PDB file of C-alpha atoms in Angstrom:
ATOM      1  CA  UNK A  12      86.629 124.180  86.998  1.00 60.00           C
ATOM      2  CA  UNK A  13      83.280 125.689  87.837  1.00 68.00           C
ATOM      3  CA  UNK A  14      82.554 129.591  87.515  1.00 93.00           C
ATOM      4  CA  UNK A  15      82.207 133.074  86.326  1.00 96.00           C
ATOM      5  CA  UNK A  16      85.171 134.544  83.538  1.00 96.00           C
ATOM      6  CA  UNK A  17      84.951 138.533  83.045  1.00 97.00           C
ATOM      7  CA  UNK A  18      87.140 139.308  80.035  1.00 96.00           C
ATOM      8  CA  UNK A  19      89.334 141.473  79.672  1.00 96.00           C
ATOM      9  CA  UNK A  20      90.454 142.010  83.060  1.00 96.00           C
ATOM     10  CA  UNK A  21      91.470 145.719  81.737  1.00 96.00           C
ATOM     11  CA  UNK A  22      89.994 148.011  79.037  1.00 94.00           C
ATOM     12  CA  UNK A  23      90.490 151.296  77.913  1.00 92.00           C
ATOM     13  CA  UNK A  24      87.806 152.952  75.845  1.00 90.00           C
ATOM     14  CA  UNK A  25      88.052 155.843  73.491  1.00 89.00           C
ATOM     15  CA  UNK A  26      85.470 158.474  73.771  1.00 85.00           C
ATOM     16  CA  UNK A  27      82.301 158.244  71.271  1.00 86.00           C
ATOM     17  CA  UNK A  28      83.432 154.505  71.420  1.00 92.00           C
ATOM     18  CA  UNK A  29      81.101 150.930  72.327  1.00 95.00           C
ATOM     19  CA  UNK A  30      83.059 148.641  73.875  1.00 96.00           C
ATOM     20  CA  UNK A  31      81.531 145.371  75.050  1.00 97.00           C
ATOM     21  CA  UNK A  32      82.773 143.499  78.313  1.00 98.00           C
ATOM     22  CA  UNK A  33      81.918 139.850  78.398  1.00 98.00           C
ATOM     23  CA  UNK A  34      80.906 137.434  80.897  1.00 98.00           C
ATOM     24  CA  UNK A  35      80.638 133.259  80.825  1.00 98.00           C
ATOM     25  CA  UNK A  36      79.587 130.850  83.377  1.00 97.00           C
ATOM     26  CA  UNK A  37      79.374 127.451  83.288  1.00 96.00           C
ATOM     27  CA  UNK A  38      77.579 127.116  86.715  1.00 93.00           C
ATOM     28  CA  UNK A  39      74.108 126.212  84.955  1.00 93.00           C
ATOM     29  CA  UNK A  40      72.865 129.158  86.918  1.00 92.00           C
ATOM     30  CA  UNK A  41      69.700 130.822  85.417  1.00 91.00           C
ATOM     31  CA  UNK A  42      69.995 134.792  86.631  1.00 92.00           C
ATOM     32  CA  UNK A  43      72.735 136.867  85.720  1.00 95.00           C
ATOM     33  CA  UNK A  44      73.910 140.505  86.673  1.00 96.00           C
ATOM     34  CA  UNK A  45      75.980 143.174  85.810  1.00 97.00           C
ATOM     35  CA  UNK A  46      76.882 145.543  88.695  1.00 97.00           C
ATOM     36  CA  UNK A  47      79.130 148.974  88.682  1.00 97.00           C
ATOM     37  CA  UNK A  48      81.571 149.625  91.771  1.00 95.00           C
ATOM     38  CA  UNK A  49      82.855 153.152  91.968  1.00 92.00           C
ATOM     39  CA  UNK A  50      84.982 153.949  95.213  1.00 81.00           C
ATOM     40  CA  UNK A  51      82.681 154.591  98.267  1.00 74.00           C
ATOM     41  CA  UNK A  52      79.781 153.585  96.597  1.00 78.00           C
ATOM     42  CA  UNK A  53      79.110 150.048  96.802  1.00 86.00           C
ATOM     43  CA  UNK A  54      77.722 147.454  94.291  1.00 93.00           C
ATOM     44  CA  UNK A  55      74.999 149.127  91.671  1.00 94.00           C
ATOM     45  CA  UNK A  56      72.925 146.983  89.768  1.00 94.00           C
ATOM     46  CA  UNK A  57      73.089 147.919  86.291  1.00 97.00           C
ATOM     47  CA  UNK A  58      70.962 145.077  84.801  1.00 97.00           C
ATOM     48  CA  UNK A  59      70.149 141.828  85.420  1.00 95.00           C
ATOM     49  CA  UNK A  60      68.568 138.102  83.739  1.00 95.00           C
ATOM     50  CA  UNK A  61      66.682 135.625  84.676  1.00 91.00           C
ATOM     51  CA  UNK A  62      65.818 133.510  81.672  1.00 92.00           C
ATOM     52  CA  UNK A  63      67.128 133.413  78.517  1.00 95.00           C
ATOM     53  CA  UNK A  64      65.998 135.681  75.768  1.00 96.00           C
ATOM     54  CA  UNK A  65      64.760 138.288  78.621  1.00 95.00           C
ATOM     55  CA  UNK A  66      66.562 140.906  80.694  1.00 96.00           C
ATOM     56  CA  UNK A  67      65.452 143.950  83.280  1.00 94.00           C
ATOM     57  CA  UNK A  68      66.779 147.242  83.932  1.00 95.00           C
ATOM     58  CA  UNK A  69      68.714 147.634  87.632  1.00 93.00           C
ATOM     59  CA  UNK A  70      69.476 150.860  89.019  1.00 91.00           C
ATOM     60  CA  UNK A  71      71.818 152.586  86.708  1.00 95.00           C
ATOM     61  CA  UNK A  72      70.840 151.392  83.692  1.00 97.00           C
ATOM     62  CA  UNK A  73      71.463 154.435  81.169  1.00 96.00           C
ATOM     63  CA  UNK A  74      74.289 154.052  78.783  1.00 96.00           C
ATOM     64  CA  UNK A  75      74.600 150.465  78.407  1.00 97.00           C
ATOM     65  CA  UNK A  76      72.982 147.462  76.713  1.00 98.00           C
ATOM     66  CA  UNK A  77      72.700 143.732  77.767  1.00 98.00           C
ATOM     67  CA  UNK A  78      72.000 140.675  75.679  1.00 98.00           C
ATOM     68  CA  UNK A  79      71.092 137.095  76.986  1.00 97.00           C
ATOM     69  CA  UNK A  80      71.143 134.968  73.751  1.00 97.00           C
ATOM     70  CA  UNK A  81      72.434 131.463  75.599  1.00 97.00           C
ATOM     71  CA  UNK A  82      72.338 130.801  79.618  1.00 96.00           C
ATOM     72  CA  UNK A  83      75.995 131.092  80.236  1.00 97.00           C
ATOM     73  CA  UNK A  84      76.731 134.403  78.676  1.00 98.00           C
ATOM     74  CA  UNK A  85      76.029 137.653  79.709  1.00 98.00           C
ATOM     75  CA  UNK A  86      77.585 140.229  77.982  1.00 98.00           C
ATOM     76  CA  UNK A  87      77.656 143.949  78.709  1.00 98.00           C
ATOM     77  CA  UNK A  88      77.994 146.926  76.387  1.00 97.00           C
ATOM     78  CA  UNK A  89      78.982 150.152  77.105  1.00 96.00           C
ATOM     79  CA  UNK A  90      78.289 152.526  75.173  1.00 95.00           C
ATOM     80  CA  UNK A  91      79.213 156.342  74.300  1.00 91.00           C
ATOM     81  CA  UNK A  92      75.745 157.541  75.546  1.00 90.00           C
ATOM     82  CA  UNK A  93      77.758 156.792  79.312  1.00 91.00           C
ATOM     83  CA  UNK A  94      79.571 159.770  80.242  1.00 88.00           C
ATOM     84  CA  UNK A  95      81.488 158.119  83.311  1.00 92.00           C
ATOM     85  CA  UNK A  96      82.403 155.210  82.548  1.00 93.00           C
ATOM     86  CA  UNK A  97      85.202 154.482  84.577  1.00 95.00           C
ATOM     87  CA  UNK A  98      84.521 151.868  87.292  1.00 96.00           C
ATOM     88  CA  UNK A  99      85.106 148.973  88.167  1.00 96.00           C
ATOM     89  CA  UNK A 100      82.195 145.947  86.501  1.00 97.00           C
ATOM     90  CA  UNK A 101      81.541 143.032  88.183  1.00 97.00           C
ATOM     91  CA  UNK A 102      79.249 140.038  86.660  1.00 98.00           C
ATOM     92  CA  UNK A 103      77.422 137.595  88.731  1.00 96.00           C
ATOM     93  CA  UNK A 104      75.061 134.588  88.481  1.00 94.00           C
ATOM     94  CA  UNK A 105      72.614 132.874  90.951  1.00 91.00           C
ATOM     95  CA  UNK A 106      70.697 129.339  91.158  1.00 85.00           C
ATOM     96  CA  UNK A 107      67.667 131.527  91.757  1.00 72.00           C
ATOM     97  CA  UNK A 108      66.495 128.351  93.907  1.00 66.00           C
ATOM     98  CA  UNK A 109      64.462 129.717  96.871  1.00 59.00           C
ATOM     99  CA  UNK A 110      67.182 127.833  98.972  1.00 59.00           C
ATOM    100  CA  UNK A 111      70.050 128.859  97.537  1.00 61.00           C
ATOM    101  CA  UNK A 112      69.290 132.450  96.695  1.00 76.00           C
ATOM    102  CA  UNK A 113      73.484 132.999  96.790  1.00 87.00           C
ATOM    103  CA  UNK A 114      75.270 135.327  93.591  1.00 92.00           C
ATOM    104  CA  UNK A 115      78.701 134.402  92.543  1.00 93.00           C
ATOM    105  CA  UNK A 116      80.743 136.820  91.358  1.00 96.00           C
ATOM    106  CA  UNK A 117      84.085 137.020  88.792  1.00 97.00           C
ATOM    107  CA  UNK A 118      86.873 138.725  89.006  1.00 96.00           C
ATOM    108  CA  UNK A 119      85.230 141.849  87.510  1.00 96.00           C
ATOM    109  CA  UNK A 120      86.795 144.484  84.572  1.00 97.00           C
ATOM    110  CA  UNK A 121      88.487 147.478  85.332  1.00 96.00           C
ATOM    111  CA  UNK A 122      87.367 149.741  82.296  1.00 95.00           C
ATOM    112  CA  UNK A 123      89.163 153.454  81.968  1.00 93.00           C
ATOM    113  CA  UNK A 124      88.597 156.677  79.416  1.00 88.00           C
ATOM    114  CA  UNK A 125      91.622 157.038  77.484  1.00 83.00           C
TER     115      UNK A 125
ATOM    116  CA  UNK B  22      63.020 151.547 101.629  1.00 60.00           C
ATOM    117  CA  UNK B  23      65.181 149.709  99.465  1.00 74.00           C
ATOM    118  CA  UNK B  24      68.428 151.397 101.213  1.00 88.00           C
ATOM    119  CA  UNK B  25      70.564 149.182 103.186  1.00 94.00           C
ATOM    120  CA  UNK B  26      73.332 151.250 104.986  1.00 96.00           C
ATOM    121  CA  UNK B  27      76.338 150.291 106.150  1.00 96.00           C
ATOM    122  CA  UNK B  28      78.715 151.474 109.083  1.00 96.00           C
ATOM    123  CA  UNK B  29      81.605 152.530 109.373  1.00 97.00           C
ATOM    124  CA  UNK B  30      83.171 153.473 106.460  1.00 95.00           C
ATOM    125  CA  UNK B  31      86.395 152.239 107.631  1.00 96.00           C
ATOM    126  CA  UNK B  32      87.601 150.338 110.309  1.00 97.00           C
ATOM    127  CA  UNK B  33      90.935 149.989 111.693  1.00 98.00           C
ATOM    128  CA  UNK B  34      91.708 146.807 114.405  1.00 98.00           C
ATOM    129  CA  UNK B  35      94.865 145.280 116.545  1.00 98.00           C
ATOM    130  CA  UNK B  36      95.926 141.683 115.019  1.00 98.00           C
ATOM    131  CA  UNK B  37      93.305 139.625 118.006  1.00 98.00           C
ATOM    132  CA  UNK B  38      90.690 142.170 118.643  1.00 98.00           C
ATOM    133  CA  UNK B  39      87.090 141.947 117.574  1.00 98.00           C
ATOM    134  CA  UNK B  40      85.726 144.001 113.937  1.00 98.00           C
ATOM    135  CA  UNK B  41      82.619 144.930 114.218  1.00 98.00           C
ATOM    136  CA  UNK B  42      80.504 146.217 110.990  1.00 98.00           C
ATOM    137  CA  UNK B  43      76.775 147.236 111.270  1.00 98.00           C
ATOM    138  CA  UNK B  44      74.125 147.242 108.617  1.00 98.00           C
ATOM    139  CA  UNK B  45      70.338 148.655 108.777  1.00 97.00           C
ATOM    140  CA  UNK B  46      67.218 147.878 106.606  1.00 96.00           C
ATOM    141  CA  UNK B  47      64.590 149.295 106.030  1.00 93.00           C
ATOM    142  CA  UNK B  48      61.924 146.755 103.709  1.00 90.00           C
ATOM    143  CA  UNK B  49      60.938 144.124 106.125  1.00 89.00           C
ATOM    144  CA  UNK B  50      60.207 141.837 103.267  1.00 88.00           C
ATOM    145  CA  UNK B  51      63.841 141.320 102.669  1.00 90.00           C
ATOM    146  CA  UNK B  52      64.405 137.159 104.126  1.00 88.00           C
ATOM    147  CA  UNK B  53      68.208 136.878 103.457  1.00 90.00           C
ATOM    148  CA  UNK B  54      70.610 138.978 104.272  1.00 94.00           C
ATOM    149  CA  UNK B  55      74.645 137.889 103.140  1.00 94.00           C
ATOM    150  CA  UNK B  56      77.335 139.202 103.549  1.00 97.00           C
ATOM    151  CA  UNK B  57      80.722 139.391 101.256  1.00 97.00           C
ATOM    152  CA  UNK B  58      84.279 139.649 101.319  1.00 97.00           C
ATOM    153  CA  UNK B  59      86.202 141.207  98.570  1.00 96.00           C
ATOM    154  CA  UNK B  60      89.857 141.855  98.246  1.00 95.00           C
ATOM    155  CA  UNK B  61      91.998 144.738  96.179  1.00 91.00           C
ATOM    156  CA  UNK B  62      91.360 144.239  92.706  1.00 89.00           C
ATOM    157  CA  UNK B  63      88.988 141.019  92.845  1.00 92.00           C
ATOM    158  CA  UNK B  64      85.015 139.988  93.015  1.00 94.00           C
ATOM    159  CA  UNK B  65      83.003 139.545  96.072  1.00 96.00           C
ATOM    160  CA  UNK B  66      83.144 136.059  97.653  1.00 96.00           C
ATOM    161  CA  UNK B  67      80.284 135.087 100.181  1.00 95.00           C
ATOM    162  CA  UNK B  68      81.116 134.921 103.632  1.00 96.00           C
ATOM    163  CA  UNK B  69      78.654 133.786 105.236  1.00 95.00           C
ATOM    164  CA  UNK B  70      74.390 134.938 104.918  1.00 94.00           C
ATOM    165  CA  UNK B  71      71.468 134.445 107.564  1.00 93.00           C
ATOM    166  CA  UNK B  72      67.782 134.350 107.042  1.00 90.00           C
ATOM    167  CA  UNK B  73      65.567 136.432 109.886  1.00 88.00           C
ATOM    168  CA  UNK B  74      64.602 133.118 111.062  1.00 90.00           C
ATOM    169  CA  UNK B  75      67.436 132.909 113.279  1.00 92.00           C
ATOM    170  CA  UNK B  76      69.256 135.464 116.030  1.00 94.00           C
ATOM    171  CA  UNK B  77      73.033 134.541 115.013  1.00 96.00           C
ATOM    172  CA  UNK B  78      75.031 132.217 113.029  1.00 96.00           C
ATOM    173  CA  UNK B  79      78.632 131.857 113.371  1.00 96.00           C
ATOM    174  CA  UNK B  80      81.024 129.966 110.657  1.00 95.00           C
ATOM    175  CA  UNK B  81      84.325 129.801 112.399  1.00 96.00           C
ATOM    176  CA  UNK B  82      85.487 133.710 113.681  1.00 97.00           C
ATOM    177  CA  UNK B  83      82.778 135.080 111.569  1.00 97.00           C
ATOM    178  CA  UNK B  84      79.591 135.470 113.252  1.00 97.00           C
ATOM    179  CA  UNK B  85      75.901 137.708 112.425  1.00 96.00           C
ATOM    180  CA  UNK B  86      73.778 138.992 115.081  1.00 96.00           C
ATOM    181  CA  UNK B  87      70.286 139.610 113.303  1.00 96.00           C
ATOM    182  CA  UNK B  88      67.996 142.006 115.166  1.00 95.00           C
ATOM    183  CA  UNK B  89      64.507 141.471 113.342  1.00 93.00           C
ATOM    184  CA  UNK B  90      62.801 144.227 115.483  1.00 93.00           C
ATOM    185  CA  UNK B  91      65.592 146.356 115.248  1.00 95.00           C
ATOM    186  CA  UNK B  92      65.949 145.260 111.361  1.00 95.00           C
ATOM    187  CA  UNK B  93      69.557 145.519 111.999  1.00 97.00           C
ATOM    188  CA  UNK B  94      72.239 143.237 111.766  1.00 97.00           C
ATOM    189  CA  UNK B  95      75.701 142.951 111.835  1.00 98.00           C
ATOM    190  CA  UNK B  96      79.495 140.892 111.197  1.00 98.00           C
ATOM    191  CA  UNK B  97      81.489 140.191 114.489  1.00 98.00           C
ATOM    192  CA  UNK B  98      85.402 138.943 112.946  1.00 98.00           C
ATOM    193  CA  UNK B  99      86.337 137.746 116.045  1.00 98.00           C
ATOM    194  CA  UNK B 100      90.495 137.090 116.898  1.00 98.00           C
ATOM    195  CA  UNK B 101      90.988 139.262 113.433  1.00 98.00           C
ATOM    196  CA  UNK B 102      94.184 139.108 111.788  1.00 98.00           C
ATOM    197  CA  UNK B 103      96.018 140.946 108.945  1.00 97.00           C
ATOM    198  CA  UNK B 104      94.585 138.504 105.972  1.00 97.00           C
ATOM    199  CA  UNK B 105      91.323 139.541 107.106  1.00 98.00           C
ATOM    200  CA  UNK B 106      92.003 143.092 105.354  1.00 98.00           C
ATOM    201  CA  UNK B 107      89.982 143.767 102.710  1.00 97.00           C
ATOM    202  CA  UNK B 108      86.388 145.479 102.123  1.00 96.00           C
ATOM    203  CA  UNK B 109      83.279 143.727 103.591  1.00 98.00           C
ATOM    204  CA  UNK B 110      79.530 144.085 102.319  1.00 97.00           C
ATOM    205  CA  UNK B 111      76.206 143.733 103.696  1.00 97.00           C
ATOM    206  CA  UNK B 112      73.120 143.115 101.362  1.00 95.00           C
ATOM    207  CA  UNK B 113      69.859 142.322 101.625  1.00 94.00           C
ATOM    208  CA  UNK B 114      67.347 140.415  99.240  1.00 89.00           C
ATOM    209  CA  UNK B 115      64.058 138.505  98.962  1.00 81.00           C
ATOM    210  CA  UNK B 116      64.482 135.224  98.257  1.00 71.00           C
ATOM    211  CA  UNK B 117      61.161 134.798  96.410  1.00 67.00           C
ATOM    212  CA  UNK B 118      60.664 137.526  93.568  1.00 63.00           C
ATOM    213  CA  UNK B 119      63.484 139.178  91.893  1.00 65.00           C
ATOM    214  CA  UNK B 120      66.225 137.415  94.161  1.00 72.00           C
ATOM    215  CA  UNK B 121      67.922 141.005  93.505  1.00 84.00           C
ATOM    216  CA  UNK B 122      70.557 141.803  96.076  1.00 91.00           C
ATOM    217  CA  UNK B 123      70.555 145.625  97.796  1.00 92.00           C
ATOM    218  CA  UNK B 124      73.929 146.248  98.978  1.00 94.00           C
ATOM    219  CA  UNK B 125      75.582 147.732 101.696  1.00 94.00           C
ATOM    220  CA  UNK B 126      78.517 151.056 100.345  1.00 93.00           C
ATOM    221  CA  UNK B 127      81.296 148.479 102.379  1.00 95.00           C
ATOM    222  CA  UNK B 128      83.675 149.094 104.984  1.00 97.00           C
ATOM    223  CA  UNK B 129      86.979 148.771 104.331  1.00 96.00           C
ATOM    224  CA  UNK B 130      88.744 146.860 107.716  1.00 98.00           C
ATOM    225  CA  UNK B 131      92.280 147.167 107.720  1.00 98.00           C
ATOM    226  CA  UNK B 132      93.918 144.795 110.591  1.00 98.00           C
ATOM    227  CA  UNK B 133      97.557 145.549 112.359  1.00 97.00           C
ATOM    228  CA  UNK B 134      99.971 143.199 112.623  1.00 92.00           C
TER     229      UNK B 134
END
């Protein structure tokens, strides 16, 4: 079964805490992303991958970290420096063919402040 | 320039009638515009996309207009029904380059029974 696992699906964070979301596809796509959904706000790119070994800074990138060590993972970290970070995470990956410029997404991480 | 804005907010429609969601651009170097469905509590899935090649593509009840002069385009959910509730977003992206996606804030449609 081809696609994108976010794990966990919930996750409660402490404050002064890192907690690290992850993200696995086994779509053989080459860019990943990390995006942030708050209510009202739409999709904000947080950061983003298009080769191994190599990652860029989206929108909203303060507060977390990113590491692309092998092509199917992605994984996020939040960290304490992120003063809201209550939202909603979605991760998504892309072909990045010039045909088939389309980003699947997973089922996303609901993280809360406890 | 890198805005893409979406209207309305929210959208309320009769079980048959026609939804109608708008989205504007302003970078006329974005080539493919998508658009995606998401439901409570799950990812986006792709709908359906168009490149500004074209003036409309329809998949079934979904169809985009694409106005490149205009550099506006929008969703038409034609015959819309109650399953079709959920929150629908435009984006915009260059296909060559960063393939990085500028979305739309969503409307959320909401169809009576």
């Amino acid at each position: 079964d081809g696609g994108i696992t976010q794990s966990p699906k919930y996750l409660f964070r402490k404050e002064g805490q890192n907690v690290t979301l992850s993200c696995e596809q086994n779509l053989n796509h080459d860019a990943m992303y990390w995006y942030r959904q708050d209510p009202g706000q739409g999709l904000r790119l947080i950061y983003y991958s298009q080769i191994v070994n190599d990652f860029q800074k989206g929108d909203i990138a303060e507060g977390y970290s990113v590491s692309r060590e092998k092509k199917e993972s992605f994984p996020l970290t939040v960290t304490s420096a992120q003063k809201n970070p209550t939202a909603f995470y979605l991760c998504a990956s892309s072909p990045m063919a010039l045909a088939k410029n389309i980003q699947y997404f997973g089922a996303g991480t609901r993280l809360s402040v406890l | 320039q890198q805005q893409v804005k979406q209207s309305p907010q929210s959208l309320i429609v009769q079980k048959g009638g026609i939804s109608i969601i708008n989205c504007a651009y302003e970078n006329t170097a974005f080539d493919y515009f998508p658009w995606y469905q998401q439901f409570p509590g799950k990812g986006p899935a792709l709908l359906i996309a168009i490149r500004p090649d074209v003036s409309e593509k329809k998949e079934g009840r979904f169809t985009i207009s694409f106005n490149k002069s205009a550099k506006q385009f929008s969703l038409h959910i034609m015959d819309s029904q109650p399953g079709d509730s959920a929150t629908y977003f435009c984006a915009a992206s260059m296909v060559s380059g960063t393939y990085k996606y500028i979305f739309g804030t969503g409307t959320r449609l909401k169809v009576l029974a």
